[in-house]
DNA sequence: TATAAATCAGATATTTTTGTCTGATTAAAA
DNA sequence: TTTTAATCAGACAAAAATATCTGATTTATA
């Protein structure tokens, strides 16, 4: 099966969007994120640990601890999360899997594909997570 | 890691492009395809079997047997190969992995992503493999 | 008709991804 | 100061994707 982002990346984005959508609270325990997004607690806390170490999320240990965004949501781009979890390979890798694909020795699909990937990159790089707040709230609601 | 097409799909496209690029020969044994594309013979013949059963490639058993395209290369679209191997999920699946994503209950990225996926679909659906012949020949050459 | 060269089917092995568990550590609050 | 509720690290388990192996079958040709 073809996929775009790894499952970890999908859930990482979901969790960051969730953190950006809750207002007036300091930190959110992973139990709540898991419950609201209907995903396993252990898995999402693993992912949030990764995002903590890459500086997108920050964590507070101990009782009353949990996770929060490490910076202003208008400074967090979707691209940051994708790069932190899935890396940059998707933007450089040959779509047909040829080992030495480049503009010098392009694969048959190289040019057409580059355009699509460039657009995707731009979108992920331009969109910041604060732009999704209302959409996220609606989506969380629809999961109930 | 993020991916677009599965490895099987990448190699399936490579193999079909290879078959479309050889001229004046009836069938090509998987050993030759594997050698030219520098990939394992057993794996590519497994993939070609799948493409045979979906009518894109045809096979001839026994001595002097091998694989060939089942139809005119200007009738084979990239999309055909993708659908045969990876299925259609990539075109309908929620990019953030939400279970119930649709235009009624869209995820935050739904609209932006739909546009990119539509463009990708169009490209795969419009391009036929005969259009890649010269590019394929050059690429094969670069692998040597 | 025997041999050689190929596909093909199914089983098995390996690797990667996904998900779970356990226990250590931390910090708030009773 | 003890209990409780949380992160965090690392090991482990399960599932999926990727790759290999074996042997049966098919067919051309010597």
mmCIF file of N, CA, C and O in Angstrom, chain B residues 35-120:
data_model
loop_
_atom_site.group_PDB
_atom_site.id
_atom_site.type_symbol
_atom_site.label_atom_id
_atom_site.label_comp_id
_atom_site.label_asym_id
_atom_site.label_seq_id
_atom_site.Cartn_x
_atom_site.Cartn_y
_atom_site.Cartn_z
ATOM 1 N N UNK B 35 18.738 -7.814 -14.127
ATOM 2 C CA UNK B 35 20.125 -7.438 -14.374
ATOM 3 C C UNK B 35 20.224 -5.964 -14.770
ATOM 4 O O UNK B 35 21.026 -5.202 -14.229
ATOM 5 N N UNK B 36 19.365 -5.551 -15.698
ATOM 6 C CA UNK B 36 19.436 -4.181 -16.207
ATOM 7 C C UNK B 36 19.036 -3.159 -15.156
ATOM 8 O O UNK B 36 19.603 -2.071 -15.088
ATOM 9 N N UNK B 37 18.041 -3.498 -14.351
ATOM 10 C CA UNK B 37 17.570 -2.536 -13.346
ATOM 11 C C UNK B 37 18.296 -2.698 -12.016
ATOM 12 O O UNK B 37 18.044 -1.944 -11.074
ATOM 13 N N UNK B 38 19.168 -3.701 -11.950
ATOM 14 C CA UNK B 38 19.963 -3.945 -10.734
ATOM 15 C C UNK B 38 19.078 -4.216 -9.512
ATOM 16 O O UNK B 38 19.243 -3.605 -8.454
ATOM 17 N N UNK B 39 18.135 -5.103 -9.701
ATOM 18 C CA UNK B 39 17.262 -5.492 -8.601
ATOM 19 C C UNK B 39 17.130 -7.015 -8.582
ATOM 20 O O UNK B 39 17.403 -7.663 -9.581
ATOM 21 N N UNK B 40 16.733 -7.608 -7.448
ATOM 22 C CA UNK B 40 16.693 -9.079 -7.369
ATOM 23 C C UNK B 40 15.679 -9.703 -8.328
ATOM 24 O O UNK B 40 14.534 -9.254 -8.416
ATOM 25 N N UNK B 41 16.106 -10.708 -9.023
ATOM 26 C CA UNK B 41 15.286 -11.409 -10.005
ATOM 27 C C UNK B 41 14.005 -11.981 -9.394
ATOM 28 O O UNK B 41 12.916 -11.854 -9.964
ATOM 29 N N UNK B 42 14.135 -12.602 -8.213
ATOM 30 C CA UNK B 42 12.964 -13.240 -7.604
ATOM 31 C C UNK B 42 11.889 -12.215 -7.270
ATOM 32 O O UNK B 42 10.696 -12.463 -7.430
ATOM 33 N N UNK B 43 12.337 -11.048 -6.820
ATOM 34 C CA UNK B 43 11.385 -10.026 -6.399
ATOM 35 C C UNK B 43 10.650 -9.452 -7.608
ATOM 36 O O UNK B 43 9.423 -9.336 -7.604
ATOM 37 N N UNK B 44 11.402 -9.146 -8.664
ATOM 38 C CA UNK B 44 10.748 -8.525 -9.820
ATOM 39 C C UNK B 44 9.834 -9.522 -10.527
ATOM 40 O O UNK B 44 8.786 -9.140 -11.072
ATOM 41 N N UNK B 45 10.168 -10.810 -10.449
ATOM 42 C CA UNK B 45 9.255 -11.735 -11.137
ATOM 43 C C UNK B 45 7.960 -11.892 -10.341
ATOM 44 O O UNK B 45 6.886 -12.049 -10.928
ATOM 45 N N UNK B 46 8.070 -11.827 -9.019
ATOM 46 C CA UNK B 46 6.855 -11.799 -8.195
ATOM 47 C C UNK B 46 5.955 -10.617 -8.590
ATOM 48 O O UNK B 46 4.750 -10.764 -8.793
ATOM 49 N N UNK B 47 6.576 -9.457 -8.729
ATOM 50 C CA UNK B 47 5.814 -8.252 -9.057
ATOM 51 C C UNK B 47 5.213 -8.352 -10.462
ATOM 52 O O UNK B 47 4.053 -7.994 -10.691
ATOM 53 N N UNK B 48 5.995 -8.898 -11.398
ATOM 54 C CA UNK B 48 5.486 -9.035 -12.760
ATOM 55 C C UNK B 48 4.328 -10.024 -12.820
ATOM 56 O O UNK B 48 3.424 -9.893 -13.656
ATOM 57 N N UNK B 49 4.359 -11.001 -11.942
ATOM 58 C CA UNK B 49 3.213 -11.929 -11.875
ATOM 59 C C UNK B 49 1.936 -11.178 -11.490
ATOM 60 O O UNK B 49 0.877 -11.392 -12.079
ATOM 61 N N UNK B 50 2.064 -10.275 -10.511
ATOM 62 C CA UNK B 50 0.897 -9.470 -10.125
ATOM 63 C C UNK B 50 0.391 -8.636 -11.295
ATOM 64 O O UNK B 50 -0.812 -8.533 -11.536
ATOM 65 N N UNK B 51 1.339 -8.031 -12.010
ATOM 66 C CA UNK B 51 0.939 -7.180 -13.134
ATOM 67 C C UNK B 51 0.355 -8.005 -14.275
ATOM 68 O O UNK B 51 -0.449 -7.513 -15.074
ATOM 69 N N UNK B 52 0.788 -9.267 -14.362
ATOM 70 C CA UNK B 52 0.208 -10.164 -15.362
ATOM 71 C C UNK B 52 -1.249 -10.446 -15.025
ATOM 72 O O UNK B 52 -2.130 -10.343 -15.883
ATOM 73 N N UNK B 53 -1.490 -10.735 -13.752
ATOM 74 C CA UNK B 53 -2.865 -11.091 -13.382
ATOM 75 C C UNK B 53 -3.789 -9.874 -13.467
ATOM 76 O O UNK B 53 -5.005 -10.034 -13.564
ATOM 77 N N UNK B 54 -3.217 -8.669 -13.458
ATOM 78 C CA UNK B 54 -4.103 -7.516 -13.624
ATOM 79 C C UNK B 54 -4.125 -7.003 -15.066
ATOM 80 O O UNK B 54 -4.671 -5.935 -15.344
ATOM 81 N N UNK B 55 -3.524 -7.762 -15.977
ATOM 82 C CA UNK B 55 -3.709 -7.475 -17.394
ATOM 83 C C UNK B 55 -2.834 -6.390 -17.992
ATOM 84 O O UNK B 55 -3.071 -5.946 -19.117
ATOM 85 N N UNK B 56 -1.823 -5.952 -17.264
ATOM 86 C CA UNK B 56 -0.941 -4.918 -17.798
ATOM 87 C C UNK B 56 0.220 -5.545 -18.544
ATOM 88 O O UNK B 56 0.690 -5.044 -19.560
ATOM 89 N N UNK B 57 0.676 -6.679 -18.035
ATOM 90 C CA UNK B 57 1.801 -7.401 -18.613
ATOM 91 C C UNK B 57 1.285 -8.774 -19.014
ATOM 92 O O UNK B 57 0.319 -9.269 -18.426
ATOM 93 N N UNK B 58 1.912 -9.376 -20.039
ATOM 94 C CA UNK B 58 1.554 -10.769 -20.286
ATOM 95 C C UNK B 58 2.815 -11.616 -20.229
ATOM 96 O O UNK B 58 3.922 -11.116 -20.405
ATOM 97 N N UNK B 59 2.629 -12.892 -19.954
ATOM 98 C CA UNK B 59 3.798 -13.739 -19.736
ATOM 99 C C UNK B 59 3.741 -14.957 -20.640
ATOM 100 O O UNK B 59 2.673 -15.415 -21.025
ATOM 101 N N UNK B 60 4.909 -15.447 -20.950
ATOM 102 C CA UNK B 60 5.011 -16.669 -21.732
ATOM 103 C C UNK B 60 5.900 -17.628 -20.954
ATOM 104 O O UNK B 60 7.037 -17.293 -20.618
ATOM 105 N N UNK B 61 5.360 -18.798 -20.643
ATOM 106 C CA UNK B 61 6.099 -19.763 -19.840
ATOM 107 C C UNK B 61 7.091 -20.548 -20.682
ATOM 108 O O UNK B 61 7.069 -20.503 -21.909
ATOM 109 N N UNK B 62 7.923 -21.309 -19.990
ATOM 110 C CA UNK B 62 8.812 -22.245 -20.662
ATOM 111 C C UNK B 62 10.030 -21.597 -21.289
ATOM 112 O O UNK B 62 10.212 -20.379 -21.247
ATOM 113 N N UNK B 63 10.868 -22.421 -21.883
ATOM 114 C CA UNK B 63 12.088 -21.947 -22.529
ATOM 115 C C UNK B 63 11.750 -20.861 -23.540
ATOM 116 O O UNK B 63 10.740 -20.951 -24.238
ATOM 117 N N UNK B 64 12.612 -19.850 -23.600
ATOM 118 C CA UNK B 64 12.372 -18.684 -24.456
ATOM 119 C C UNK B 64 11.161 -17.873 -24.004
ATOM 120 O O UNK B 64 10.682 -17.025 -24.743
ATOM 121 N N UNK B 65 10.699 -18.145 -22.805
ATOM 122 C CA UNK B 65 9.574 -17.381 -22.297
ATOM 123 C C UNK B 65 10.033 -16.091 -21.650
ATOM 124 O O UNK B 65 11.214 -15.732 -21.686
ATOM 125 N N UNK B 66 9.083 -15.369 -21.063
ATOM 126 C CA UNK B 66 9.405 -14.107 -20.405
ATOM 127 C C UNK B 66 8.183 -13.217 -20.355
ATOM 128 O O UNK B 66 7.052 -13.690 -20.506
ATOM 129 N N UNK B 67 8.438 -11.934 -20.164
ATOM 130 C CA UNK B 67 7.336 -10.990 -20.006
ATOM 131 C C UNK B 67 7.309 -9.973 -21.146
ATOM 132 O O UNK B 67 8.340 -9.655 -21.747
ATOM 133 N N UNK B 68 6.110 -9.501 -21.451
ATOM 134 C CA UNK B 68 5.962 -8.400 -22.407
ATOM 135 C C UNK B 68 4.747 -7.581 -22.002
ATOM 136 O O UNK B 68 3.974 -7.999 -21.149
ATOM 137 N N UNK B 69 4.594 -6.413 -22.615
ATOM 138 C CA UNK B 69 3.416 -5.605 -22.306
ATOM 139 C C UNK B 69 2.173 -6.282 -22.870
ATOM 140 O O UNK B 69 2.208 -6.853 -23.956
ATOM 141 N N UNK B 70 1.082 -6.208 -22.152
ATOM 142 C CA UNK B 70 -0.146 -6.856 -22.599
ATOM 143 C C UNK B 70 -0.906 -5.977 -23.585
ATOM 144 O O UNK B 70 -1.815 -6.440 -24.271
ATOM 145 N N UNK B 71 -0.556 -4.672 -23.630
ATOM 146 C CA UNK B 71 -1.224 -3.813 -24.606
ATOM 147 C C UNK B 71 -0.274 -2.734 -25.104
ATOM 148 O O UNK B 71 0.856 -2.619 -24.625
ATOM 149 N N UNK B 72 -0.753 -1.961 -26.049
ATOM 150 C CA UNK B 72 0.035 -0.864 -26.595
ATOM 151 C C UNK B 72 0.443 0.106 -25.484
ATOM 152 O O UNK B 72 -0.407 0.513 -24.687
ATOM 153 N N UNK B 73 1.728 0.456 -25.443
ATOM 154 C CA UNK B 73 2.197 1.341 -24.359
ATOM 155 C C UNK B 73 1.478 2.681 -24.300
ATOM 156 O O UNK B 73 1.457 3.309 -23.236
ATOM 157 N N UNK B 74 0.885 3.117 -25.392
ATOM 158 C CA UNK B 74 0.122 4.369 -25.289
ATOM 159 C C UNK B 74 -1.266 4.152 -24.683
ATOM 160 O O UNK B 74 -2.046 5.085 -24.541
ATOM 161 N N UNK B 75 -1.534 2.915 -24.307
ATOM 162 C CA UNK B 75 -2.799 2.616 -23.614
ATOM 163 C C UNK B 75 -2.560 2.284 -22.130
ATOM 164 O O UNK B 75 -3.493 2.020 -21.381
ATOM 165 N N UNK B 76 -1.280 2.267 -21.734
ATOM 166 C CA UNK B 76 -0.976 1.970 -20.332
ATOM 167 C C UNK B 76 -0.619 3.253 -19.589
ATOM 168 O O UNK B 76 0.345 3.937 -19.935
ATOM 169 N N UNK B 77 -1.435 3.599 -18.624
ATOM 170 C CA UNK B 77 -1.196 4.800 -17.837
ATOM 171 C C UNK B 77 -0.448 4.437 -16.561
ATOM 172 O O UNK B 77 -0.622 3.341 -16.028
ATOM 173 N N UNK B 78 0.348 5.375 -16.079
ATOM 174 C CA UNK B 78 1.022 5.160 -14.792
ATOM 175 C C UNK B 78 0.012 4.760 -13.727
ATOM 176 O O UNK B 78 0.261 3.886 -12.899
ATOM 177 N N UNK B 79 -1.143 5.396 -13.781
ATOM 178 C CA UNK B 79 -2.183 5.108 -12.799
ATOM 179 C C UNK B 79 -2.566 3.635 -12.767
ATOM 180 O O UNK B 79 -2.824 3.076 -11.693
ATOM 181 N N UNK B 80 -2.603 2.994 -13.936
ATOM 182 C CA UNK B 80 -2.973 1.578 -13.991
ATOM 183 C C UNK B 80 -2.053 0.742 -13.098
ATOM 184 O O UNK B 80 -2.502 -0.154 -12.381
ATOM 185 N N UNK B 81 -0.773 1.036 -13.170
ATOM 186 C CA UNK B 81 0.210 0.258 -12.417
ATOM 187 C C UNK B 81 0.062 0.538 -10.924
ATOM 188 O O UNK B 81 0.071 -0.376 -10.096
ATOM 189 N N UNK B 82 -0.084 1.815 -10.595
ATOM 190 C CA UNK B 82 -0.256 2.194 -9.182
ATOM 191 C C UNK B 82 -1.486 1.510 -8.591
ATOM 192 O O UNK B 82 -1.427 0.910 -7.518
ATOM 193 N N UNK B 83 -2.596 1.569 -9.307
ATOM 194 C CA UNK B 83 -3.822 0.948 -8.796
ATOM 195 C C UNK B 83 -3.668 -0.556 -8.671
ATOM 196 O O UNK B 83 -4.114 -1.157 -7.691
ATOM 197 N N UNK B 84 -2.990 -1.170 -9.649
ATOM 198 C CA UNK B 84 -2.835 -2.630 -9.616
ATOM 199 C C UNK B 84 -2.009 -3.067 -8.415
ATOM 200 O O UNK B 84 -2.280 -4.097 -7.805
ATOM 201 N N UNK B 85 -1.012 -2.306 -8.049
ATOM 202 C CA UNK B 85 -0.107 -2.759 -6.988
ATOM 203 C C UNK B 85 -0.439 -2.138 -5.637
ATOM 204 O O UNK B 85 -0.514 -2.828 -4.628
ATOM 205 N N UNK B 86 -0.631 -0.825 -5.597
ATOM 206 C CA UNK B 86 -0.853 -0.168 -4.299
ATOM 207 C C UNK B 86 -2.323 0.095 -3.996
ATOM 208 O O UNK B 86 -2.661 0.483 -2.875
ATOM 209 N N UNK B 87 -3.170 -0.069 -4.971
ATOM 210 C CA UNK B 87 -4.585 0.196 -4.734
ATOM 211 C C UNK B 87 -4.905 1.680 -4.758
ATOM 212 O O UNK B 87 -4.038 2.517 -5.018
ATOM 213 N N UNK B 88 -6.147 1.998 -4.469
ATOM 214 C CA UNK B 88 -6.609 3.376 -4.637
ATOM 215 C C UNK B 88 -6.599 4.170 -3.333
ATOM 216 O O UNK B 88 -6.917 5.350 -3.311
ATOM 217 N N UNK B 89 -6.208 3.506 -2.255
ATOM 218 C CA UNK B 89 -6.319 4.119 -0.943
ATOM 219 C C UNK B 89 -5.645 5.484 -0.860
ATOM 220 O O UNK B 89 -6.177 6.415 -0.253
ATOM 221 N N UNK B 90 -4.485 5.597 -1.492
ATOM 222 C CA UNK B 90 -3.731 6.850 -1.404
ATOM 223 C C UNK B 90 -4.563 8.038 -1.869
ATOM 224 O O UNK B 90 -4.358 9.162 -1.416
ATOM 225 N N UNK B 91 -5.502 7.799 -2.778
ATOM 226 C CA UNK B 91 -6.293 8.905 -3.320
ATOM 227 C C UNK B 91 -7.503 9.256 -2.447
ATOM 228 O O UNK B 91 -8.127 10.280 -2.632
ATOM 229 N N UNK B 92 -7.816 8.381 -1.512
ATOM 230 C CA UNK B 92 -8.998 8.645 -0.696
ATOM 231 C C UNK B 92 -8.684 8.764 0.790
ATOM 232 O O UNK B 92 -9.448 9.356 1.542
ATOM 233 N N UNK B 93 -7.554 8.226 1.194
ATOM 234 C CA UNK B 93 -7.214 8.164 2.618
ATOM 235 C C UNK B 93 -6.944 9.556 3.191
ATOM 236 O O UNK B 93 -6.367 10.414 2.532
ATOM 237 N N UNK B 94 -7.350 9.770 4.436
ATOM 238 C CA UNK B 94 -7.082 11.035 5.114
ATOM 239 C C UNK B 94 -5.583 11.189 5.341
ATOM 240 O O UNK B 94 -4.932 10.285 5.855
ATOM 241 N N UNK B 95 -5.062 12.346 4.967
ATOM 242 C CA UNK B 95 -3.614 12.565 5.064
ATOM 243 C C UNK B 95 -3.155 12.596 6.519
ATOM 244 O O UNK B 95 -1.993 12.305 6.817
ATOM 245 N N UNK B 96 -4.043 12.919 7.438
ATOM 246 C CA UNK B 96 -3.689 12.918 8.861
ATOM 247 C C UNK B 96 -4.115 11.637 9.571
ATOM 248 O O UNK B 96 -3.965 11.505 10.781
ATOM 249 N N UNK B 97 -4.691 10.718 8.808
ATOM 250 C CA UNK B 97 -5.042 9.427 9.380
ATOM 251 C C UNK B 97 -6.309 9.427 10.215
ATOM 252 O O UNK B 97 -6.554 8.480 10.951
ATOM 253 N N UNK B 98 -7.126 10.474 10.105
ATOM 254 C CA UNK B 98 -8.405 10.450 10.829
ATOM 255 C C UNK B 98 -9.325 9.426 10.180
ATOM 256 O O UNK B 98 -9.380 9.308 8.944
ATOM 257 N N UNK B 99 -10.081 8.708 11.001
ATOM 258 C CA UNK B 99 -10.870 7.606 10.464
ATOM 259 C C UNK B 99 -12.095 8.051 9.662
ATOM 260 O O UNK B 99 -12.545 7.348 8.788
ATOM 261 N N UNK B 100 -12.631 9.206 9.957
ATOM 262 C CA UNK B 100 -13.913 9.577 9.340
ATOM 263 C C UNK B 100 -13.814 10.884 8.563
ATOM 264 O O UNK B 100 -14.683 11.736 8.639
ATOM 265 N N UNK B 101 -12.717 11.029 7.823
ATOM 266 C CA UNK B 101 -12.479 12.300 7.134
ATOM 267 C C UNK B 101 -13.226 12.352 5.793
ATOM 268 O O UNK B 101 -13.164 11.419 5.005
ATOM 269 N N UNK B 102 -13.927 13.430 5.554
ATOM 270 C CA UNK B 102 -14.667 13.599 4.309
ATOM 271 C C UNK B 102 -14.979 15.084 4.167
ATOM 272 O O UNK B 102 -14.696 15.862 5.073
ATOM 273 N N UNK B 103 -15.611 15.464 3.069
ATOM 274 C CA UNK B 103 -15.897 16.896 2.939
ATOM 275 C C UNK B 103 -16.941 17.367 3.945
ATOM 276 O O UNK B 103 -17.023 18.552 4.245
ATOM 277 N N UNK B 104 -17.707 16.404 4.496
ATOM 278 C CA UNK B 104 -18.641 16.786 5.562
ATOM 279 C C UNK B 104 -17.902 17.013 6.878
ATOM 280 O O UNK B 104 -18.146 17.987 7.583
ATOM 281 N N UNK B 105 -17.035 16.071 7.240
ATOM 282 C CA UNK B 105 -16.253 16.236 8.473
ATOM 283 C C UNK B 105 -14.769 16.218 8.114
ATOM 284 O O UNK B 105 -14.064 15.242 8.386
ATOM 285 N N UNK B 106 -14.314 17.304 7.490
ATOM 286 C CA UNK B 106 -12.933 17.346 6.993
ATOM 287 C C UNK B 106 -11.921 17.492 8.125
ATOM 288 O O UNK B 106 -12.207 18.129 9.138
ATOM 289 N N UNK B 107 -10.748 16.906 7.945
ATOM 290 C CA UNK B 107 -9.658 17.164 8.874
ATOM 291 C C UNK B 107 -9.079 18.539 8.533
ATOM 292 O O UNK B 107 -9.370 19.095 7.469
ATOM 293 N N UNK B 108 -8.269 19.086 9.410
ATOM 294 C CA UNK B 108 -7.738 20.426 9.148
ATOM 295 C C UNK B 108 -7.022 20.575 7.804
ATOM 296 O O UNK B 108 -7.078 21.627 7.182
ATOM 297 N N UNK B 109 -6.355 19.519 7.357
ATOM 298 C CA UNK B 109 -5.621 19.634 6.103
ATOM 299 C C UNK B 109 -6.441 19.227 4.883
ATOM 300 O O UNK B 109 -5.938 19.277 3.751
ATOM 301 N N UNK B 110 -7.671 18.801 5.105
ATOM 302 C CA UNK B 110 -8.446 18.156 4.039
ATOM 303 C C UNK B 110 -8.442 18.899 2.695
ATOM 304 O O UNK B 110 -8.117 18.323 1.659
ATOM 305 N N UNK B 111 -8.803 20.171 2.729
ATOM 306 C CA UNK B 111 -8.967 20.882 1.458
ATOM 307 C C UNK B 111 -7.652 21.096 0.718
ATOM 308 O O UNK B 111 -7.560 20.813 -0.482
ATOM 309 N N UNK B 112 -6.668 21.575 1.456
ATOM 310 C CA UNK B 112 -5.366 21.787 0.817
ATOM 311 C C UNK B 112 -4.843 20.490 0.224
ATOM 312 O O UNK B 112 -4.311 20.463 -0.885
ATOM 313 N N UNK B 113 -4.977 19.431 0.987
ATOM 314 C CA UNK B 113 -4.435 18.155 0.530
ATOM 315 C C UNK B 113 -5.196 17.605 -0.676
ATOM 316 O O UNK B 113 -4.593 17.061 -1.605
ATOM 317 N N UNK B 114 -6.506 17.748 -0.656
ATOM 318 C CA UNK B 114 -7.306 17.261 -1.781
ATOM 319 C C UNK B 114 -6.802 17.825 -3.106
ATOM 320 O O UNK B 114 -6.722 17.114 -4.105
ATOM 321 N N UNK B 115 -6.444 19.096 -3.078
ATOM 322 C CA UNK B 115 -5.948 19.716 -4.315
ATOM 323 C C UNK B 115 -4.685 19.034 -4.813
ATOM 324 O O UNK B 115 -4.563 18.697 -5.998
ATOM 325 N N UNK B 116 -3.748 18.819 -3.890
ATOM 326 C CA UNK B 116 -2.487 18.183 -4.290
ATOM 327 C C UNK B 116 -2.718 16.763 -4.795
ATOM 328 O O UNK B 116 -2.125 16.337 -5.786
ATOM 329 N N UNK B 117 -3.584 16.035 -4.112
ATOM 330 C CA UNK B 117 -3.847 14.662 -4.525
ATOM 331 C C UNK B 117 -4.559 14.624 -5.879
ATOM 332 O O UNK B 117 -4.266 13.772 -6.728
ATOM 333 N N UNK B 118 -5.459 15.581 -6.094
ATOM 334 C CA UNK B 118 -6.132 15.653 -7.393
ATOM 335 C C UNK B 118 -5.137 15.867 -8.519
ATOM 336 O O UNK B 118 -5.211 15.228 -9.575
ATOM 337 N N UNK B 119 -4.207 16.771 -8.297
ATOM 338 C CA UNK B 119 -3.184 17.019 -9.321
ATOM 339 C C UNK B 119 -2.356 15.780 -9.583
ATOM 340 O O UNK B 119 -2.045 15.453 -10.726
ATOM 341 N N UNK B 120 -1.999 15.087 -8.491
ATOM 342 C CA UNK B 120 -1.206 13.869 -8.629
ATOM 343 C C UNK B 120 -1.982 12.812 -9.413
ATOM 344 O O UNK B 120 -1.452 12.183 -10.338
#
